[in-house]
CSV table of N, CA and C in Angstrom, one decimal:
chain,number,residue,atom,x,y,z
A,170,MET,N,147.3,18.4,128.6
A,170,MET,CA,147.2,19.4,127.5
A,170,MET,C,146.6,18.7,126.3
A,171,ILE,N,147.1,17.6,125.9
A,171,ILE,CA,146.6,16.9,124.7
A,171,ILE,C,145.1,16.6,124.9
A,172,ASP,N,144.7,16.2,126.1
A,172,ASP,CA,143.3,15.9,126.3
A,172,ASP,C,142.4,17.1,126.1
A,173,ARG,N,142.9,18.3,126.5
A,173,ARG,CA,142.1,19.5,126.2
A,173,ARG,C,142.0,19.8,124.7
A,174,VAL,N,143.1,19.6,124.0
A,174,VAL,CA,143.1,19.9,122.6
A,174,VAL,C,142.2,18.9,121.9
A,175,LEU,N,142.2,17.6,122.2
A,175,LEU,CA,141.3,16.7,121.6
A,175,LEU,C,139.9,17.0,121.9
A,176,THR,N,139.6,17.4,123.2
A,176,THR,CA,138.2,17.8,123.6
A,176,THR,C,137.8,18.9,122.7
A,177,LEU,N,138.6,19.9,122.5
A,177,LEU,CA,138.3,21.1,121.7
A,177,LEU,C,138.0,20.7,120.3
A,178,ILE,N,138.9,19.8,119.7
A,178,ILE,CA,138.7,19.4,118.3
A,178,ILE,C,137.4,18.7,118.2
A,179,VAL,N,137.0,17.8,119.1
A,179,VAL,CA,135.8,17.0,119.0
A,179,VAL,C,134.6,18.0,119.2
A,180,ALA,N,134.7,18.9,120.1
A,180,ALA,CA,133.6,19.9,120.2
A,180,ALA,C,133.4,20.7,119.0
A,181,VAL,N,134.4,21.2,118.4
A,181,VAL,CA,134.3,22.0,117.1
A,181,VAL,C,133.7,21.1,116.0
A,182,ALA,N,134.2,19.9,115.9
A,182,ALA,CA,133.6,19.0,114.9
A,182,ALA,C,132.1,18.7,115.1
A,183,LEU,N,131.7,18.5,116.3
A,183,LEU,CA,130.3,18.3,116.6
A,183,LEU,C,129.5,19.5,116.3
A,184,LEU,N,130.0,20.7,116.6
A,184,LEU,CA,129.2,21.9,116.3
A,184,LEU,C,129.2,22.2,114.8
A,185,ALA,N,130.2,21.9,114.1
A,185,ALA,CA,130.2,22.1,112.7
A,185,ALA,C,129.2,21.2,112.0
A,186,GLY,N,129.0,20.0,112.5
A,186,GLY,CA,128.1,19.0,111.9
A,186,GLY,C,126.7,19.3,112.2
A,187,CYS,N,126.4,20.2,113.1
A,187,CYS,CA,125.0,20.5,113.5
A,187,CYS,C,124.3,21.4,112.4
A,188,GLY,N,124.9,21.9,111.5
A,188,GLY,CA,124.3,22.7,110.4
A,188,GLY,C,123.8,24.0,111.0
A,189,GLY,N,122.5,24.1,111.3
A,189,GLY,CA,121.9,25.4,111.7
A,189,GLY,C,122.0,25.6,113.2
A,190,GLY,N,122.7,24.8,113.9
A,190,GLY,CA,122.8,25.0,115.4
A,190,GLY,C,121.8,24.1,116.1
A,191,ALA,N,121.9,24.1,117.4
A,191,ALA,CA,121.2,23.2,118.3
A,191,ALA,C,119.7,23.5,118.2
A,192,ASP,N,119.3,24.8,117.9
A,192,ASP,CA,117.9,25.1,117.9
A,192,ASP,C,117.3,25.0,116.5
A,193,SER,N,118.0,24.5,115.5
A,193,SER,CA,117.5,24.4,114.2
A,193,SER,C,117.3,22.9,113.8
A,194,VAL,N,116.2,22.6,113.3
A,194,VAL,CA,115.9,21.2,112.9
A,194,VAL,C,115.7,21.2,111.4
A,195,ALA,N,116.4,20.3,110.7
A,195,ALA,CA,116.2,20.1,109.3
A,195,ALA,C,114.9,19.4,109.0
A,196,VAL,N,114.2,19.8,108.0
A,196,VAL,CA,112.9,19.2,107.6
A,196,VAL,C,113.0,18.8,106.1
A,197,THR,N,112.5,17.6,105.8
A,197,THR,CA,112.4,17.2,104.4
A,197,THR,C,111.1,16.5,104.2
A,198,GLY,N,110.6,16.5,103.0
A,198,GLY,CA,109.4,15.9,102.7
A,198,GLY,C,108.9,16.1,101.3
A,199,GLU,N,107.6,15.9,101.1
A,199,GLU,CA,107.0,16.1,99.7
A,199,GLU,C,105.8,16.8,99.7
A,200,LEU,N,105.6,17.7,98.7
A,200,LEU,CA,104.3,18.4,98.6
A,200,LEU,C,103.5,17.7,97.5
A,201,PRO,N,102.4,17.1,97.9
A,201,PRO,CA,101.6,16.4,96.9
A,201,PRO,C,100.8,17.4,96.0
A,202,ALA,N,100.2,16.9,95.0
A,202,ALA,CA,99.3,17.7,94.1
A,202,ALA,C,98.2,18.2,94.9
A,203,PRO,N,97.8,19.5,94.7
A,203,PRO,CA,96.6,20.0,95.4
A,203,PRO,C,95.3,19.2,95.1
A,204,VAL,N,94.5,19.2,96.1
A,204,VAL,CA,93.2,18.5,96.0
A,204,VAL,C,92.2,19.4,95.3
A,205,THR,N,92.2,20.7,95.6
A,205,THR,CA,91.4,21.6,94.9
A,205,THR,C,92.1,22.9,94.4
A,206,GLU,N,91.7,23.5,93.4
A,206,GLU,CA,92.2,24.7,92.8
A,206,GLU,C,91.0,25.6,92.5
A,207,THR,N,90.9,26.7,93.1
A,207,THR,CA,89.8,27.7,92.9
A,207,THR,C,90.3,29.1,92.7
A,208,GLU,N,89.5,30.0,92.3
A,208,GLU,CA,89.8,31.4,92.2
A,208,GLU,C,88.9,32.2,93.1
A,209,ASP,N,89.4,33.1,93.8
A,209,ASP,CA,88.6,34.1,94.6
A,209,ASP,C,89.3,35.4,94.5
A,210,GLU,N,88.8,36.4,95.3
A,210,GLU,CA,89.3,37.7,95.3
A,210,GLU,C,90.7,37.8,95.7
A,211,ARG,N,91.3,36.8,96.4
A,211,ARG,CA,92.6,36.8,96.8
A,211,ARG,C,93.6,36.3,95.7
A,212,GLY,N,93.1,35.6,94.7
A,212,GLY,CA,94.0,35.0,93.7
A,212,GLY,C,93.6,33.5,93.5
A,213,THR,N,94.6,32.7,93.0
A,213,THR,CA,94.4,31.3,92.8
A,213,THR,C,94.6,30.6,94.1
A,214,VAL,N,93.7,29.8,94.6
A,214,VAL,CA,93.8,29.1,95.9
A,214,VAL,C,93.9,27.6,95.7
A,215,TYR,N,95.0,27.1,96.2
A,215,TYR,CA,95.3,25.6,96.1
A,215,TYR,C,95.2,25.1,97.5
A,216,ARG,N,94.4,24.0,97.7
A,216,ARG,CA,94.2,23.3,99.0
A,216,ARG,C,94.5,21.8,98.9
A,217,GLY,N,95.0,21.3,100.0
A,217,GLY,CA,95.3,19.9,100.1
A,217,GLY,C,96.0,19.5,101.4
A,218,PRO,N,96.3,18.3,101.6
A,218,PRO,CA,97.0,17.9,102.8
A,218,PRO,C,98.5,17.7,102.5
A,219,ILE,N,99.3,17.9,103.5
A,219,ILE,CA,100.8,17.6,103.5
A,219,ILE,C,100.9,16.4,104.5
A,220,THR,N,101.3,15.2,104.0
A,220,THR,CA,101.3,14.1,104.8
A,220,THR,C,102.7,13.4,105.0
A,221,ASP,N,103.6,13.7,104.1
A,221,ASP,CA,104.9,13.1,104.1
A,221,ASP,C,106.0,14.1,104.4
A,222,MET,N,106.2,14.3,105.7
A,222,MET,CA,107.3,15.2,106.2
A,222,MET,C,108.1,14.5,107.3
A,223,SER,N,109.3,14.9,107.4
A,223,SER,CA,110.2,14.3,108.5
A,223,SER,C,109.9,14.9,109.9
A,224,ASP,N,109.1,16.0,109.9
A,224,ASP,CA,108.7,16.6,111.2
A,224,ASP,C,107.2,16.7,111.3
A,225,ASP,N,106.6,16.1,112.2
A,225,ASP,CA,105.1,16.1,112.3
A,225,ASP,C,104.5,17.5,112.5
A,226,ARG,N,105.3,18.5,113.0
A,226,ARG,CA,104.8,19.8,113.2
A,226,ARG,C,104.4,20.5,111.9
A,227,VAL,N,104.9,20.0,110.8
A,227,VAL,CA,104.5,20.7,109.5
A,227,VAL,C,103.7,19.7,108.6
A,228,ILE,N,103.1,18.7,109.2
A,228,ILE,CA,102.1,17.9,108.5
A,228,ILE,C,100.7,18.5,108.8
A,229,GLY,N,99.9,18.6,107.8
A,229,GLY,CA,98.5,19.1,108.0
A,229,GLY,C,97.9,19.6,106.7
A,230,ASP,N,96.8,20.4,106.9
A,230,ASP,CA,96.1,20.9,105.8
A,230,ASP,C,96.8,22.2,105.3
A,231,VAL,N,97.0,22.3,104.0
A,231,VAL,CA,97.7,23.5,103.5
A,231,VAL,C,96.8,24.3,102.6
A,232,GLU,N,96.9,25.6,102.6
A,232,GLU,CA,96.2,26.5,101.6
A,232,GLU,C,97.3,27.5,101.1
A,233,HIS,N,97.4,27.5,99.8
A,233,HIS,CA,98.3,28.5,99.1
A,233,HIS,C,97.4,29.4,98.4
A,234,VAL,N,97.7,30.7,98.5
A,234,VAL,CA,97.0,31.7,97.7
A,234,VAL,C,98.1,32.4,96.9
A,235,MET,N,98.0,32.4,95.6
A,235,MET,CA,99.1,33.0,94.8
A,235,MET,C,98.6,33.6,93.5
A,236,ASP,N,99.5,34.5,93.1
A,236,ASP,CA,99.4,35.2,91.8
A,236,ASP,C,100.6,34.8,91.0
A,237,ILE,N,100.4,34.7,89.7
A,237,ILE,CA,101.6,34.4,88.8
A,237,ILE,C,101.5,35.4,87.6
A,238,GLU,N,102.7,36.0,87.4
A,238,GLU,CA,102.8,36.9,86.2
A,238,GLU,C,103.8,36.2,85.2
A,239,PHE,N,103.3,36.0,84.0
A,239,PHE,CA,104.1,35.3,83.0
A,239,PHE,C,104.9,36.3,82.1
A,240,VAL,N,106.1,35.9,81.8
A,240,VAL,CA,106.9,36.7,80.9
A,240,VAL,C,107.4,35.7,79.8
A,241,VAL,N,107.2,36.0,78.5
A,241,VAL,CA,107.6,35.2,77.4
A,241,VAL,C,108.8,35.8,76.8
A,242,ASP,N,109.9,35.0,76.7
A,242,ASP,CA,111.1,35.5,76.1
A,242,ASP,C,111.6,34.5,75.0
A,243,GLY,N,111.1,34.7,73.8
A,243,GLY,CA,111.4,33.7,72.8
A,243,GLY,C,110.7,32.4,73.0
A,244,GLU,N,111.5,31.3,73.1
A,244,GLU,CA,110.9,30.0,73.4
A,244,GLU,C,110.7,29.7,74.9
A,245,ARG,N,111.2,30.6,75.8
A,245,ARG,CA,111.2,30.4,77.2
A,245,ARG,C,110.0,31.2,77.8
A,246,THR,N,109.3,30.6,78.7
A,246,THR,CA,108.2,31.3,79.5
A,246,THR,C,108.6,31.1,81.0
A,247,THR,N,108.5,32.2,81.7
A,247,THR,CA,108.8,32.2,83.1
A,247,THR,C,107.6,32.8,83.8
A,248,GLY,N,107.1,32.1,84.8
A,248,GLY,CA,106.0,32.6,85.6
A,248,GLY,C,106.6,33.0,87.0
A,249,HIS,N,106.5,34.3,87.3
A,249,HIS,CA,107.0,34.8,88.6
A,249,HIS,C,105.8,34.7,89.6
A,250,VAL,N,106.1,33.8,90.5
A,250,VAL,CA,105.0,33.4,91.5
A,250,VAL,C,105.2,34.2,92.8
A,251,THR,N,104.0,34.8,93.2
A,251,THR,CA,104.0,35.5,94.5
A,251,THR,C,102.9,34.8,95.3
A,252,VAL,N,103.4,34.1,96.4
A,252,VAL,CA,102.5,33.5,97.3
A,252,VAL,C,102.1,34.5,98.4
A,253,THR,N,100.9,35.0,98.3
A,253,THR,CA,100.5,36.1,99.2
A,253,THR,C,100.1,35.6,100.5
A,254,SER,N,99.8,34.3,100.6
A,254,SER,CA,99.4,33.7,101.9
A,254,SER,C,99.5,32.2,101.7
A,255,VAL,N,100.1,31.6,102.8
A,255,VAL,CA,100.2,30.1,102.9
A,255,VAL,C,100.0,29.8,104.3
A,256,THR,N,99.1,28.8,104.6
A,256,THR,CA,98.9,28.3,106.0
A,256,THR,C,99.0,26.8,106.0
A,257,ILE,N,99.6,26.3,107.0
A,257,ILE,CA,99.6,24.8,107.3
A,257,ILE,C,98.9,24.7,108.7
A,258,THR,N,97.9,23.9,108.8
A,258,THR,CA,97.1,23.8,110.0
A,258,THR,C,97.0,22.4,110.5
A,259,ASN,N,97.3,22.1,111.8
A,259,ASN,CA,97.1,20.8,112.4
A,259,ASN,C,96.7,21.0,113.8
A,260,GLU,N,96.6,19.9,114.6
A,260,GLU,CA,96.2,20.0,116.0
A,260,GLU,C,97.1,20.8,116.8
A,261,GLY,N,98.3,21.0,116.5
A,261,GLY,CA,99.3,21.7,117.3
A,261,GLY,C,99.3,23.2,117.1
A,262,GLY,N,98.7,23.7,116.0
A,262,GLY,CA,98.7,25.1,115.7
A,262,GLY,C,98.7,25.3,114.2
A,263,THR,N,99.1,26.5,113.8
A,263,THR,CA,99.1,26.9,112.4
A,263,THR,C,100.5,27.6,112.1
A,264,TRP,N,100.9,27.4,110.9
A,264,TRP,CA,102.1,28.1,110.3
A,264,TRP,C,101.5,29.0,109.3
A,265,GLU,N,101.9,30.3,109.3
A,265,GLU,CA,101.4,31.3,108.4
A,265,GLU,C,102.5,32.1,107.8
A,266,GLY,N,102.4,32.4,106.5
A,266,GLY,CA,103.5,33.2,105.9
A,266,GLY,C,103.3,33.4,104.4
A,267,THR,N,104.4,33.6,103.7
A,267,THR,CA,104.3,34.0,102.3
A,267,THR,C,105.5,33.2,101.6
A,268,GLY,N,105.5,33.4,100.3
A,268,GLY,CA,106.5,32.7,99.5
A,268,GLY,C,106.7,33.4,98.1
A,269,GLU,N,107.7,33.0,97.4
A,269,GLU,CA,107.9,33.5,96.0
A,269,GLU,C,108.8,32.5,95.3
A,270,GLY,N,108.7,32.6,94.0
A,270,GLY,CA,109.6,31.8,93.2
A,270,GLY,C,109.2,31.9,91.7
A,271,THR,N,109.5,30.8,91.0
A,271,THR,CA,109.3,30.8,89.5
A,271,THR,C,108.8,29.4,89.1
A,272,THR,N,108.2,29.4,87.9
A,272,THR,CA,107.9,28.2,87.2
A,272,THR,C,108.3,28.5,85.7
A,273,THR,N,109.1,27.7,85.2
A,273,THR,CA,109.7,27.9,83.8
A,273,THR,C,109.6,26.7,82.9
A,274,TRP,N,109.5,27.0,81.6
A,274,TRP,CA,109.4,26.0,80.6
A,274,TRP,C,109.8,26.6,79.3
A,275,THR,N,110.1,25.7,78.3
A,275,THR,CA,110.3,26.2,76.9
A,275,THR,C,109.4,25.4,76.0
A,276,THR,N,109.3,25.9,74.8
A,276,THR,CA,108.5,25.2,73.8
A,276,THR,C,109.1,23.9,73.5
A,277,ALA,N,110.5,23.8,73.5
A,277,ALA,CA,111.2,22.5,73.3
A,277,ALA,C,111.0,21.5,74.4
A,278,ASP,N,110.9,22.1,75.7
A,278,ASP,CA,110.8,21.2,76.9
A,278,ASP,C,109.6,21.8,77.7
A,279,PRO,N,108.4,21.4,77.4
A,279,PRO,CA,107.2,22.0,78.0
A,279,PRO,C,107.0,21.6,79.5
A,280,ALA,N,107.8,20.8,80.1
A,280,ALA,CA,107.7,20.4,81.5
A,280,ALA,C,108.0,21.6,82.3
A,281,HIS,N,107.0,22.0,83.2
A,281,HIS,CA,107.2,23.2,84.1
A,281,HIS,C,108.1,22.8,85.3
A,282,LEU,N,109.2,23.6,85.4
A,282,LEU,CA,110.1,23.4,86.6
A,282,LEU,C,109.7,24.5,87.6
A,283,HIS,N,109.2,24.1,88.8
A,283,HIS,CA,108.8,25.0,89.8
A,283,HIS,C,109.9,25.1,90.9
A,284,SER,N,110.2,26.3,91.3
A,284,SER,CA,111.2,26.5,92.4
A,284,SER,C,110.6,27.7,93.2
A,285,LEU,N,110.3,27.4,94.5
A,285,LEU,CA,109.6,28.3,95.4
A,285,LEU,C,110.3,28.3,96.7
A,286,ASP,N,110.4,29.5,97.4
A,286,ASP,CA,110.9,29.6,98.7
A,286,ASP,C,109.8,30.3,99.6
A,287,TYR,N,109.7,29.7,100.8
A,287,TYR,CA,108.6,30.1,101.8
A,287,TYR,C,109.2,30.5,103.1
A,288,THR,N,108.6,31.4,103.8
A,288,THR,CA,108.9,31.7,105.3
A,288,THR,C,107.5,31.7,106.0
A,289,LEU,N,107.4,30.8,107.0
A,289,LEU,CA,106.1,30.8,107.7
A,289,LEU,C,106.5,30.9,109.2
A,290,PHE,N,105.6,31.5,110.0
A,290,PHE,CA,105.7,31.7,111.4
A,290,PHE,C,104.6,30.9,112.1
A,291,GLY,N,105.0,30.3,113.2
A,291,GLY,CA,104.1,29.4,114.0
A,291,GLY,C,103.2,30.1,114.9
A,292,THR,N,102.0,29.6,115.2
A,292,THR,CA,101.1,30.0,116.2
A,292,THR,C,100.7,28.8,117.0
A,293,GLY,N,100.0,29.0,118.1
A,293,GLY,CA,99.6,27.8,119.0
A,293,GLY,C,100.9,27.2,119.6
A,294,SER,N,101.0,25.9,119.5
A,294,SER,CA,102.2,25.2,120.1
A,294,SER,C,103.5,25.6,119.3
A,295,TYR,N,103.4,26.2,118.2
A,295,TYR,CA,104.5,26.5,117.3
A,295,TYR,C,104.9,28.0,117.5
A,296,ASP,N,104.2,28.7,118.4
A,296,ASP,CA,104.5,30.1,118.6
A,296,ASP,C,106.0,30.3,118.9
A,297,GLY,N,106.6,31.3,118.3
A,297,GLY,CA,108.0,31.6,118.5
A,297,GLY,C,108.9,30.8,117.5
A,298,LEU,N,108.3,30.0,116.6
A,298,LEU,CA,109.1,29.3,115.7
A,298,LEU,C,108.9,29.8,114.2
A,299,LYS,N,109.9,29.5,113.4
A,299,LYS,CA,109.9,29.9,112.0
A,299,LYS,C,110.2,28.7,111.2
A,300,PHE,N,109.4,28.4,110.1
A,300,PHE,CA,109.6,27.3,109.2
A,300,PHE,C,110.0,27.9,107.8
A,301,THR,N,111.2,27.8,107.4
A,301,THR,CA,111.6,28.3,106.1
A,301,THR,C,111.9,27.0,105.2
A,302,TYR,N,111.4,27.1,104.0
A,302,TYR,CA,111.6,25.9,103.2
A,302,TYR,C,111.6,26.2,101.7
A,303,HIS,N,112.2,25.3,100.9
A,303,HIS,CA,112.3,25.4,99.5
A,303,HIS,C,111.5,24.2,98.9
A,304,VAL,N,110.7,24.5,97.9
A,304,VAL,CA,110.0,23.5,97.1
A,304,VAL,C,110.4,23.5,95.7
A,305,GLU,N,110.7,22.3,95.2
A,305,GLU,CA,111.1,22.2,93.8
A,305,GLU,C,110.6,20.9,93.2
A,306,GLY,N,110.2,21.0,91.9
A,306,GLY,CA,109.8,19.9,91.2
A,306,GLY,C,109.2,20.1,89.9
A,307,VAL,N,109.0,19.1,89.1
A,307,VAL,CA,108.3,19.1,87.8
A,307,VAL,C,107.0,18.5,88.0
A,308,ASP,N,107.0,17.2,88.2
A,308,ASP,CA,105.8,16.4,88.4
A,308,ASP,C,105.6,16.2,89.9
A,309,TYR,N,104.4,16.2,90.4
A,309,TYR,CA,104.1,16.0,91.8
A,309,TYR,C,104.5,14.5,92.2
A,310,PRO,N,104.9,14.3,93.4
A,310,PRO,CA,105.1,15.3,94.5
A,310,PRO,C,106.4,16.1,94.3
A,311,TRP,N,106.4,17.3,94.8
A,311,TRP,CA,107.6,18.2,94.7
A,311,TRP,C,108.4,18.0,96.0
A,312,THR,N,109.7,18.2,95.9
A,312,THR,CA,110.6,18.0,97.0
A,312,THR,C,110.6,19.2,97.9
A,313,ILE,N,110.5,19.0,99.3
A,313,ILE,CA,110.5,20.1,100.2
A,313,ILE,C,111.8,19.9,101.1
A,314,THR,N,112.6,20.9,101.2
A,314,THR,CA,113.7,20.9,102.1
A,314,THR,C,113.7,22.2,102.9
A,315,GLY,N,113.9,22.2,104.2
A,315,GLY,CA,113.9,23.4,105.0
A,315,GLY,C,114.3,23.2,106.4
A,316,THR,N,114.0,24.2,107.3
A,316,THR,CA,114.4,24.2,108.7
A,316,THR,C,113.3,24.8,109.5
A,317,ILE,N,113.2,24.3,110.7
A,317,ILE,CA,112.4,24.9,111.8
A,317,ILE,C,113.3,25.4,112.8
A,318,GLU,N,113.2,26.7,113.1
A,318,GLU,CA,114.1,27.3,114.1
A,318,GLU,C,113.4,28.4,114.8
A,319,PRO,N,114.1,29.0,115.9
A,319,PRO,CA,113.4,30.1,116.6
A,319,PRO,C,113.2,31.2,115.6
A,320,ALA,N,112.0,31.9,115.8
A,320,ALA,CA,111.6,33.0,114.9
A,320,ALA,C,112.6,34.1,114.8
A,321,GLY,N,113.5,34.3,115.8
A,321,GLY,CA,114.4,35.4,115.8
A,321,GLY,C,115.7,35.1,115.0
A,322,SER,N,115.8,33.9,114.5
A,322,SER,CA,117.0,33.4,113.8
A,322,SER,C,117.0,34.0,112.4
């Protein structure tokens, strides 16, 4: 009886430590400064490589297309960021999706704090997977934390 209870306790502890479950993989890394910034009919387009990630499936060439609406409230400015399209492409496939977030600063502290959330869906070898992540930072590189999991999660 004690063996069963101990086995159950160990199993529960192991499951609790898995975070997002067996099908979920934690991903961390850095978003470097974009290599190019252009404007086109879609909005502002940022392009560059992502090279420093804990999971090779999300390393590759990235393109962000976004619009920002600024609101000034006294000394504080907030940019509401809508990422209408983001793609990460590598030999294994492509991740495609959208994102949203903010960039904020004040006249007293002009450093822009960026905080963005993304949801991308995989194609090619990544078909059936979803990459959700949060990007935050002031100066590049910005910190990326997220998960890769089945798209139905």
